[in-house]
Structure formats: structure tokens, C-alpha cells
Amino acid sequence: MNNRDLIKKLRDNRELSRDEYKQLLISMTKEDEEFLYKNAREVREEYYGKDVYVRGLIEFTNYCRRDCLYCGIRASNKECDRYRLSREQILECAETGYELGFRTFVMQGGEDMKFSDEEMCMIISDLKERYPDCAITLSIGERERTSYEKYFAAGADRFLLRHESITPEHYSRLHSESQKIETRVRCLKDLKEIGYQVGCGIMIGSPFQTVDHLISDLLFMKEFKPHMIGMGPFIPHAQTPFRDRPAGKLEDTLHMLGIVRLMLPYVLLPATTALGTIVPTGRELGLLAGANVVMPNLSPTGVRAKYTLYDGKICTGDEAAECVACLKRRIESTGYRLAVARGDCAERC
Ligand code: 5AD
Ligand code: FES
């Protein structure tokens, strides 16, 4: 079957075999790409129209107990200038965001146990009390199921936890010995059972990644049926063991975005900051390949540059309002529009 027929088949059946994914991923021509993105846009518009949802990202701590080899805030990076936002600072970020039209706040941080369950619950319930019309998303890594239950009871709605790679040998080459893909998957399943809208995801072009790994990730995502999928290119960070590794490629990331949109039509799919970092128009191209979410930064400008998972991260000097104005322009240049809405998943998963 030629690639166009495979793309049609993926759109109709919402899945392909391993061999079919492989053919698509390794032999896509420019014409095939355009056909893939056109189909991805049509499907995205069936479910979400022209709306692009914004999530205000509050990077509230860069302390981390983990040692992911790719990540700039890994525990072993002694050069990382660590910070924590106070509860008041977090609420101020949310206030700014609300005024700018954000109806989802993403609390993202390293695995910082100084933020105890009690502290997390206080922050979540404060946010929920002040902004009952907003969704609260957590992106704080692995914790006990009982902790996840407490945050959910306090008002958290969503949780982002990328699985990074479903292939155990690959996962272990990206992480320290104490980190296991089984634990990650257990967390994802717990989160879903508890009732969160859950996001998993991977980096594209991470060290040692092969096409077969990517296919396994596609099959895992199809089976797990997350509400959201975060996928951006890997970008090296100078203070990590992967400093000399090449960054993931724009085309590979766009192919995966298009394929995922056809495989899981309802999924919330961000055009990531990492994509906008490797290519200036990366996020626009992401939206045109099937993505429908952007996640501008709401963190205070004083700490932005300290939350560097990878080198060259964009927007670290801009006030939230500037980022929103810039993003609005970028979104509109693609023919889409920035939506003031919670932006929930279009289907119950
Ligand atoms: N390049 C790109 N993405 C990265 N992340 C962490 N480090 C990097 C990097 N060097 C991603 C991981 C993590 C998310 C919060 O950021 O996939 O889950
Ligand atoms: Fe903790 Fe990266 S080192 S998430």
C-alpha cells in the first residue's frame, strides 16, 4: 500500500499495524506529509473546530529528587540555580493568567517533596476557590496513589506525566537506576482510575530512540487512551550527560503529531515550547499538523530562566502578557483562534 493509502486507512480505522506505522515513519515524502497534515487538520476541526486552547504554565519549583539524564533540573546538576515559588506568588501568577483569559493552570515542577501533600492541597484548593471556572492541571511527577487521591479531592482536574518511552531498555537509558517504566505506567493508571484527565507523552529524537521505540509508544498510547499527549523534540542541555546529543527533528515531531491526531482524534495535543525552540515557527507548524493546545509561561520573569529543562528555551524574558499577544498572533497566522475556555477533552475516555 502506498503512504497516501496508509494515511487514509489510519484516518478511517484509527490504527495501523506495526509494519504499516514503520513504513509511514521511514518513507514519508513531502507530498505524503502534506496529505497527512491536511487529514490531521480535518479531523482536529471535526472535534475542536478552529479553537486552540491555552494552558497557563506555572513553573513553581525547579528542585527535583530525580535524575533524568536529559533534564536540566536533574538532581545531579549542581550548577542549577534552584527556586521555589511561595503560595502567594503562585496565586499572583494565576491572577495574571485569569485576566489574560486563561481557564487552565498547569502547576509544573520537579519532584520537590518540600511541597508536601498538605501544602499541595492548600494551593490547589485556594486556586479552585478563587477560580472555580478554571481547570487545574498538575505536572509534578511520581507520587503515591494516596497523594494523587488527596490532590484530586482538593480540586485538581488533570495530570500530565509523560511516559518518556514504553520500551524498558530505552526508558532505563534515559533515566537513573531508581526510575522504572513500570512505576510510571502504574502512576498513569492510578491517575486515570482516580478520575483525572491524564496526559502521557514522549520526546521525539531522545538519545537511543529508534523507530521501533516510537511505534511501541504509539501502540501504548492507543491502548492507554490518554486525554492529552505531550510530544516535543528532545533538546540537549549543556549541564547534562546528553549535552552532545543532537536535538530531535522538526519533521519527525510533526509526523508523530499528525499520526497521533488520526489515531486518537479527540486527544488534546500541544504544540510545545520545545518545538518553538528548535524552529522559530515550530508551534505554528505543530498546529497545522494536528496540534490544538499551546502552553505559554505564567511564571514570574525572575525565575523563568532557572526552569531550563533544555538549552535555548524561548520566552524566558517575556512577561506573560507579551507571550499571550505573541501567541495570539502566531495562532491567528495559522487560521485558528485562541479560545478563552477550559478546553476539556472532546470525548470521555
Ligand atoms: N528536551 C526536551 N524536552 C525535555 N523534557 C525534559 N528535558 C527535556 C529536554 N532536554 C520534557 C520531558 C518531561 C517534560 C516536562 O519536559 O519529556 O516530561
Ligand atoms: Fe526530574 Fe527531569 S530531572 S523531571
Short mmCIF file of C-alpha atoms and ligand atoms in Angstrom, two decimals:
data_model
loop_
_atom_site.label_atom_id
_atom_site.label_comp_id
_atom_site.label_asym_id
_atom_site.label_seq_id
_atom_site.Cartn_x
_atom_site.Cartn_y
_atom_site.Cartn_z
CA MET A 1 0.00 0.00 0.00
CA ASN A 2 1.34 3.48 -0.72
CA ASN A 3 1.70 6.08 2.01
CA ARG A 4 -1.39 8.05 1.00
CA ASP A 5 -3.49 4.92 1.29
CA LEU A 6 -1.93 4.18 4.66
CA ILE A 7 -2.84 7.67 5.85
CA LYS A 8 -6.43 7.19 4.63
CA LYS A 9 -6.55 3.82 6.34
CA LEU A 10 -5.26 5.33 9.60
CA ARG A 11 -7.92 8.04 9.41
CA ASP A 12 -10.71 5.51 8.79
CA ASN A 13 -9.62 2.75 11.17
CA ARG A 14 -7.75 4.88 13.72
CA GLU A 15 -4.98 2.34 13.80
CA LEU A 16 -2.33 0.62 11.72
CA SER A 17 -0.14 -2.43 12.15
CA ARG A 18 3.45 -2.15 13.34
CA ASP A 19 4.75 -2.64 9.80
CA GLU A 20 2.41 -0.01 8.44
CA TYR A 21 3.47 2.58 11.03
CA LYS A 22 7.05 1.74 10.23
CA GLN A 23 6.58 2.31 6.51
CA LEU A 24 4.93 5.67 7.20
CA LEU A 25 7.58 6.80 9.66
CA ILE A 26 10.55 5.94 7.47
CA SER A 27 9.41 6.77 3.96
CA MET A 28 7.26 9.87 4.03
CA THR A 29 7.75 12.23 1.07
CA LYS A 30 6.92 15.96 1.16
CA GLU A 31 3.62 15.19 -0.62
CA ASP A 32 2.76 12.46 1.88
CA GLU A 33 3.49 14.87 4.72
CA GLU A 34 1.13 17.48 3.32
CA PHE A 35 -1.53 14.81 2.91
CA LEU A 36 -1.03 13.64 6.49
CA TYR A 37 -1.27 17.18 7.91
CA LYS A 38 -4.34 18.00 5.82
CA ASN A 39 -6.12 14.92 7.14
CA ALA A 40 -4.97 15.66 10.69
CA ARG A 41 -6.35 19.22 10.44
CA GLU A 42 -9.68 18.00 9.11
CA VAL A 43 -10.05 15.52 11.96
CA ARG A 44 -8.96 18.07 14.55
CA GLU A 45 -11.53 20.55 13.19
CA GLU A 46 -14.30 17.93 13.33
CA TYR A 47 -13.69 17.63 17.07
CA TYR A 48 -12.45 21.06 18.12
CA GLY A 49 -13.28 23.47 15.28
CA LYS A 50 -10.78 26.29 14.94
CA ASP A 51 -10.20 26.66 18.69
CA VAL A 52 -6.73 26.49 20.20
CA TYR A 53 -6.73 26.08 23.96
CA VAL A 54 -4.21 27.88 26.15
CA ARG A 55 -2.81 26.48 29.37
CA GLY A 56 -1.01 28.84 31.70
CA LEU A 57 2.14 27.14 32.88
CA ILE A 58 3.27 27.96 36.42
CA GLU A 59 6.73 26.51 36.99
CA PHE A 60 6.59 26.61 40.75
CA THR A 61 9.75 24.73 41.74
CA ASN A 62 12.89 23.52 39.98
CA TYR A 63 14.04 21.35 42.87
CA CYS A 64 13.92 17.72 41.77
CA ARG A 65 14.77 14.46 43.51
CA ARG A 66 15.05 12.59 40.20
CA ASP A 67 17.97 12.36 37.85
CA CYS A 68 16.57 12.05 34.33
CA LEU A 69 19.64 12.15 32.10
CA TYR A 70 18.12 14.57 29.60
CA CYS A 71 16.79 17.16 32.00
CA GLY A 72 18.47 20.42 33.05
CA ILE A 73 16.91 20.44 36.53
CA ARG A 74 18.04 16.89 37.38
CA ALA A 75 19.23 16.44 40.97
CA SER A 76 22.88 15.95 39.91
CA ASN A 77 23.06 19.32 38.18
CA LYS A 78 24.83 21.28 40.89
CA GLU A 79 25.02 24.37 38.68
CA CYS A 80 21.24 24.69 38.53
CA ASP A 81 20.08 27.76 40.47
CA ARG A 82 17.18 26.37 42.50
CA TYR A 83 14.00 28.24 43.48
CA ARG A 84 10.55 27.67 44.88
CA LEU A 85 7.58 29.99 44.45
CA SER A 86 5.57 30.83 47.56
CA ARG A 87 1.85 30.19 47.71
CA GLU A 88 1.29 33.93 47.27
CA GLN A 89 3.50 34.02 44.17
CA ILE A 90 1.61 31.08 42.67
CA LEU A 91 -1.72 32.81 43.27
CA GLU A 92 -0.36 36.00 41.70
CA CYS A 93 0.61 34.06 38.57
CA ALA A 94 -2.89 32.64 38.38
CA GLU A 95 -4.42 36.10 38.81
CA THR A 96 -2.37 37.45 35.90
CA GLY A 97 -3.32 34.42 33.85
CA TYR A 98 -7.00 34.70 34.60
CA GLU A 99 -7.02 38.34 33.47
CA LEU A 100 -5.31 37.28 30.26
CA GLY A 101 -8.09 34.79 29.56
CA PHE A 102 -6.55 31.53 30.80
CA ARG A 103 -9.00 28.98 32.12
CA THR A 104 -6.48 26.23 32.83
CA PHE A 105 -3.50 26.48 35.12
CA VAL A 106 -0.74 23.92 34.92
CA MET A 107 1.27 23.60 38.11
CA GLN A 108 4.55 22.17 36.87
CA GLY A 109 7.61 21.39 38.93
CA GLY A 110 10.40 18.97 39.65
CA GLU A 111 9.73 16.20 42.14
CA ASP A 112 10.11 18.51 45.12
CA MET A 113 9.00 16.82 48.32
CA LYS A 114 9.17 20.15 50.20
CA PHE A 115 5.77 20.61 48.63
CA SER A 116 4.08 18.14 50.95
CA ASP A 117 0.63 16.73 50.27
CA GLU A 118 -0.78 19.23 52.72
CA GLU A 119 0.91 22.17 51.01
CA MET A 120 -0.12 20.96 47.54
CA CYS A 121 -3.73 20.55 48.67
CA MET A 122 -3.78 24.03 50.13
CA ILE A 123 -2.52 25.54 46.89
CA ILE A 124 -5.00 23.52 44.82
CA SER A 125 -8.00 24.39 46.97
CA ASP A 126 -7.01 28.08 47.11
CA LEU A 127 -6.80 28.17 43.31
CA LYS A 128 -10.08 26.32 42.94
CA GLU A 129 -11.86 28.60 45.38
CA ARG A 130 -10.72 31.75 43.59
CA TYR A 131 -11.18 30.39 40.07
CA PRO A 132 -13.99 27.82 40.16
CA ASP A 133 -14.42 28.10 36.40
CA CYS A 134 -10.83 27.00 35.76
CA ALA A 135 -9.24 23.59 35.41
CA ILE A 136 -6.19 22.78 37.50
CA THR A 137 -3.57 20.55 35.97
CA LEU A 138 -0.67 19.06 37.90
CA SER A 139 2.67 18.12 36.37
CA ILE A 140 4.73 17.11 39.38
CA GLY A 141 5.96 13.62 38.60
CA GLU A 142 5.61 10.41 40.52
CA ARG A 143 3.91 10.35 43.92
CA GLU A 144 1.96 7.80 45.95
CA ARG A 145 -1.54 6.92 44.81
CA THR A 146 -2.89 8.24 48.13
CA SER A 147 -1.26 11.60 47.37
CA TYR A 148 -2.84 11.71 43.92
CA GLU A 149 -6.18 10.96 45.59
CA LYS A 150 -5.75 13.86 48.01
CA TYR A 151 -4.94 16.35 45.24
CA PHE A 152 -7.96 15.18 43.26
CA ALA A 153 -10.20 15.60 46.30
CA ALA A 154 -8.73 19.10 46.78
CA GLY A 155 -9.85 20.06 43.26
CA ALA A 156 -7.15 19.06 40.77
CA ASP A 157 -8.71 18.03 37.45
CA ARG A 158 -5.88 16.90 35.22
CA PHE A 159 -2.42 15.39 35.46
CA LEU A 160 0.46 15.39 32.97
CA LEU A 161 3.05 12.66 33.31
CA ARG A 162 4.93 11.79 30.15
CA HIS A 163 5.86 8.13 29.99
CA GLU A 164 9.03 9.11 28.04
CA SER A 165 9.42 5.64 26.45
CA ILE A 166 7.36 2.49 26.90
CA THR A 167 10.34 0.28 25.97
CA PRO A 168 12.04 -0.70 29.25
CA GLU A 169 15.61 -0.79 27.82
CA HIS A 170 15.17 2.64 26.28
CA TYR A 171 13.49 4.10 29.36
CA SER A 172 16.37 2.90 31.51
CA ARG A 173 18.97 4.55 29.26
CA LEU A 174 17.20 7.89 29.72
CA HIS A 175 16.80 7.65 33.49
CA SER A 176 18.64 6.77 36.66
CA GLU A 177 18.53 3.28 38.04
CA SER A 178 15.80 4.02 40.58
CA GLN A 179 13.38 5.02 37.83
CA LYS A 180 11.28 2.31 36.23
CA ILE A 181 8.78 2.42 33.39
CA GLU A 182 6.54 0.04 35.37
CA THR A 183 6.24 2.66 38.13
CA ARG A 184 5.46 5.35 35.58
CA VAL A 185 2.73 3.26 33.97
CA ARG A 186 1.32 2.36 37.40
CA CYS A 187 1.09 6.08 38.19
CA LEU A 188 -0.66 6.78 34.89
CA LYS A 189 -3.19 4.02 35.51
CA ASP A 190 -3.78 5.18 39.09
CA LEU A 191 -4.36 8.73 37.92
CA LYS A 192 -6.91 7.62 35.35
CA GLU A 193 -8.72 5.38 37.84
CA ILE A 194 -8.92 8.22 40.34
CA GLY A 195 -10.70 10.31 37.73
CA TYR A 196 -8.09 12.73 36.42
CA GLN A 197 -7.92 13.68 32.76
CA VAL A 198 -4.48 12.28 32.08
CA GLY A 199 -1.68 13.19 29.72
CA CYS A 200 1.23 10.95 28.80
CA GLY A 201 3.85 11.54 26.12
CA ILE A 202 7.39 11.33 24.86
CA MET A 203 10.25 13.38 23.49
CA ILE A 204 10.95 12.92 19.78
CA GLY A 205 14.57 12.15 18.94
CA SER A 206 15.65 11.40 22.50
CA PRO A 207 19.05 9.66 22.73
CA PHE A 208 18.98 5.99 21.67
CA GLN A 209 15.40 6.27 20.36
CA THR A 210 14.62 4.08 17.32
CA VAL A 211 11.61 3.92 15.01
CA ASP A 212 10.60 0.70 16.74
CA HIS A 213 10.51 2.52 20.08
CA LEU A 214 8.28 5.19 18.55
CA ILE A 215 5.92 2.55 17.21
CA SER A 216 5.73 0.90 20.63
CA ASP A 217 4.88 4.31 22.08
CA LEU A 218 2.11 4.76 19.50
CA LEU A 219 0.66 1.35 20.35
CA PHE A 220 0.85 2.11 24.08
CA MET A 221 -0.90 5.45 23.63
CA LYS A 222 -3.61 3.86 21.52
CA GLU A 223 -4.25 1.30 24.24
CA PHE A 224 -3.98 3.68 27.22
CA LYS A 225 -6.26 6.29 25.62
CA PRO A 226 -4.96 9.38 27.39
CA HIS A 227 -6.90 12.65 27.22
CA MET A 228 -3.72 14.52 26.35
CA ILE A 229 -0.41 13.67 24.71
CA GLY A 230 2.68 15.84 25.13
CA MET A 231 5.23 15.39 22.34
CA GLY A 232 8.10 17.74 21.60
CA PRO A 233 11.64 17.34 20.30
CA PHE A 234 14.45 16.40 22.66
CA ILE A 235 16.87 19.33 23.02
CA PRO A 236 20.26 18.87 24.71
CA HIS A 237 21.11 20.74 27.91
CA ALA A 238 24.78 21.64 28.47
CA GLN A 239 24.77 20.59 32.12
CA THR A 240 23.53 17.04 31.48
CA PRO A 241 25.20 13.84 30.23
CA PHE A 242 23.34 14.28 26.92
CA ARG A 243 24.94 17.66 26.22
CA ASP A 244 26.50 16.50 22.93
CA ARG A 245 23.49 14.64 21.58
CA PRO A 246 21.65 16.05 18.56
CA ALA A 247 18.22 17.60 19.05
CA GLY A 248 15.10 15.89 17.76
CA LYS A 249 13.95 16.91 14.31
CA LEU A 250 11.07 19.16 13.31
CA GLU A 251 9.81 16.76 10.63
CA ASP A 252 9.87 13.73 12.93
CA THR A 253 7.89 15.64 15.55
CA LEU A 254 5.31 16.84 13.01
CA HIS A 255 4.88 13.32 11.61
CA MET A 256 4.17 11.99 15.09
CA LEU A 257 1.69 14.82 15.82
CA GLY A 258 -0.20 14.11 12.59
CA ILE A 259 -0.27 10.36 13.18
CA VAL A 260 -1.43 10.74 16.78
CA ARG A 261 -4.23 13.09 15.72
CA LEU A 262 -5.54 10.46 13.29
CA MET A 263 -5.06 7.63 15.79
CA LEU A 264 -6.80 9.41 18.70
CA PRO A 265 -8.99 12.11 17.07
CA TYR A 266 -10.27 13.64 20.33
CA VAL A 267 -6.90 13.94 22.05
CA LEU A 268 -5.59 17.27 23.36
CA LEU A 269 -2.27 17.81 21.67
CA PRO A 270 0.06 20.70 22.50
CA ALA A 271 2.34 22.45 20.04
CA THR A 272 5.15 22.52 22.57
CA THR A 273 7.57 25.22 23.59
CA ALA A 274 10.38 22.81 22.67
CA LEU A 275 9.04 22.72 19.09
CA GLY A 276 9.08 26.53 19.05
CA THR A 277 12.63 26.41 20.35
CA ILE A 278 14.17 24.25 17.60
CA VAL A 279 12.44 26.24 14.82
CA PRO A 280 11.03 29.78 15.23
CA THR A 281 7.69 28.83 13.63
CA GLY A 282 7.65 25.36 15.17
CA ARG A 283 4.47 25.86 17.18
CA GLU A 284 2.56 27.18 14.16
CA LEU A 285 3.69 24.17 12.14
CA GLY A 286 2.61 21.94 15.03
CA LEU A 287 -0.89 23.46 14.95
CA LEU A 288 -1.01 22.89 11.20
CA ALA A 289 -0.05 19.23 11.71
CA GLY A 290 -2.88 18.47 14.15
CA ALA A 291 -2.00 20.09 17.50
CA ASN A 292 -4.68 22.14 19.27
CA VAL A 293 -3.14 23.38 22.54
CA VAL A 294 -0.41 25.87 23.49
CA MET A 295 1.12 26.29 26.91
CA PRO A 296 2.53 29.78 27.49
CA ASN A 297 4.53 30.52 30.57
CA LEU A 298 2.97 32.37 33.51
CA SER A 299 5.94 32.03 35.85
CA PRO A 300 7.41 35.29 37.18
CA THR A 301 10.11 36.54 34.76
CA GLY A 302 12.66 36.48 37.60
CA VAL A 303 12.61 32.67 37.73
CA ARG A 304 11.86 31.80 34.10
CA ALA A 305 15.45 31.28 33.03
CA LYS A 306 16.04 29.00 36.01
CA TYR A 307 13.46 26.49 34.84
CA THR A 308 15.53 25.21 31.97
CA LEU A 309 14.93 21.60 31.09
CA TYR A 310 16.85 22.19 27.82
CA ASP A 311 19.05 24.90 26.30
CA GLY A 312 17.78 27.86 24.30
CA LYS A 313 14.23 27.79 25.69
CA ILE A 314 12.15 30.60 24.19
CA CYS A 315 10.02 33.18 26.04
CA THR A 316 12.20 33.28 29.16
CA GLY A 317 12.45 37.08 29.06
CA ASP A 318 8.88 37.96 28.19
CA GLU A 319 6.08 38.98 30.52
CA ALA A 320 3.04 36.69 30.39
CA ALA A 321 1.02 39.36 28.58
CA GLU A 322 3.67 39.64 25.86
CA CYS A 323 3.73 35.88 25.42
CA VAL A 324 -0.03 35.78 25.04
CA ALA A 325 -0.04 38.62 22.49
CA CYS A 326 2.73 36.90 20.55
CA LEU A 327 0.99 33.54 20.68
CA LYS A 328 -2.33 35.04 19.65
CA ARG A 329 -0.66 36.48 16.54
CA ARG A 330 1.02 33.20 15.80
CA ILE A 331 -2.19 31.21 16.22
CA GLU A 332 -4.14 33.58 14.04
CA SER A 333 -1.49 33.33 11.33
CA THR A 334 -2.46 29.66 11.00
CA GLY A 335 -6.18 30.40 10.59
CA TYR A 336 -7.03 29.18 14.10
CA ARG A 337 -8.16 31.24 17.10
CA LEU A 338 -7.17 31.39 20.72
CA ALA A 339 -10.09 30.20 22.87
CA VAL A 340 -10.97 31.52 26.33
CA ALA A 341 -12.20 28.19 27.69
CA ARG A 342 -11.21 25.32 29.96
CA GLY A 343 -10.74 23.22 26.85
CA ASP A 344 -11.75 19.81 28.14
CA CYS A 345 -11.23 16.67 26.13
CA ALA A 346 -13.94 16.21 23.48
CA GLU A 347 -14.66 12.62 24.45
CA ARG A 348 -14.99 10.66 27.69
CA CYS A 349 -12.07 8.27 27.73
N1 5AD B 1 14.42 18.34 25.86
C1 5AD B 1 13.10 18.31 25.57
N2 5AD B 1 12.16 18.01 26.47
C2 5AD B 1 12.57 17.76 27.73
N3 5AD B 1 11.88 17.42 28.83
C3 5AD B 1 12.76 17.28 29.86
N4 5AD B 1 14.00 17.53 29.44
C4 5AD B 1 13.92 17.81 28.10
C5 5AD B 1 14.88 18.11 27.10
N5 5AD B 1 16.18 18.16 27.36
C6 5AD B 1 10.46 17.10 28.81
C7 5AD B 1 10.22 15.72 29.39
C8 5AD B 1 9.34 15.99 30.59
C9 5AD B 1 8.73 17.32 30.26
C10 5AD B 1 8.24 18.09 31.45
O1 5AD B 1 9.76 18.02 29.61
O2 5AD B 1 9.55 14.89 28.45
O3 5AD B 1 8.36 15.01 30.80
FE1 FES B 2 13.21 15.48 37.21
FE2 FES B 2 13.72 15.93 34.89
S1 FES B 2 15.18 15.54 36.41
S2 FES B 2 11.77 15.70 35.67
#
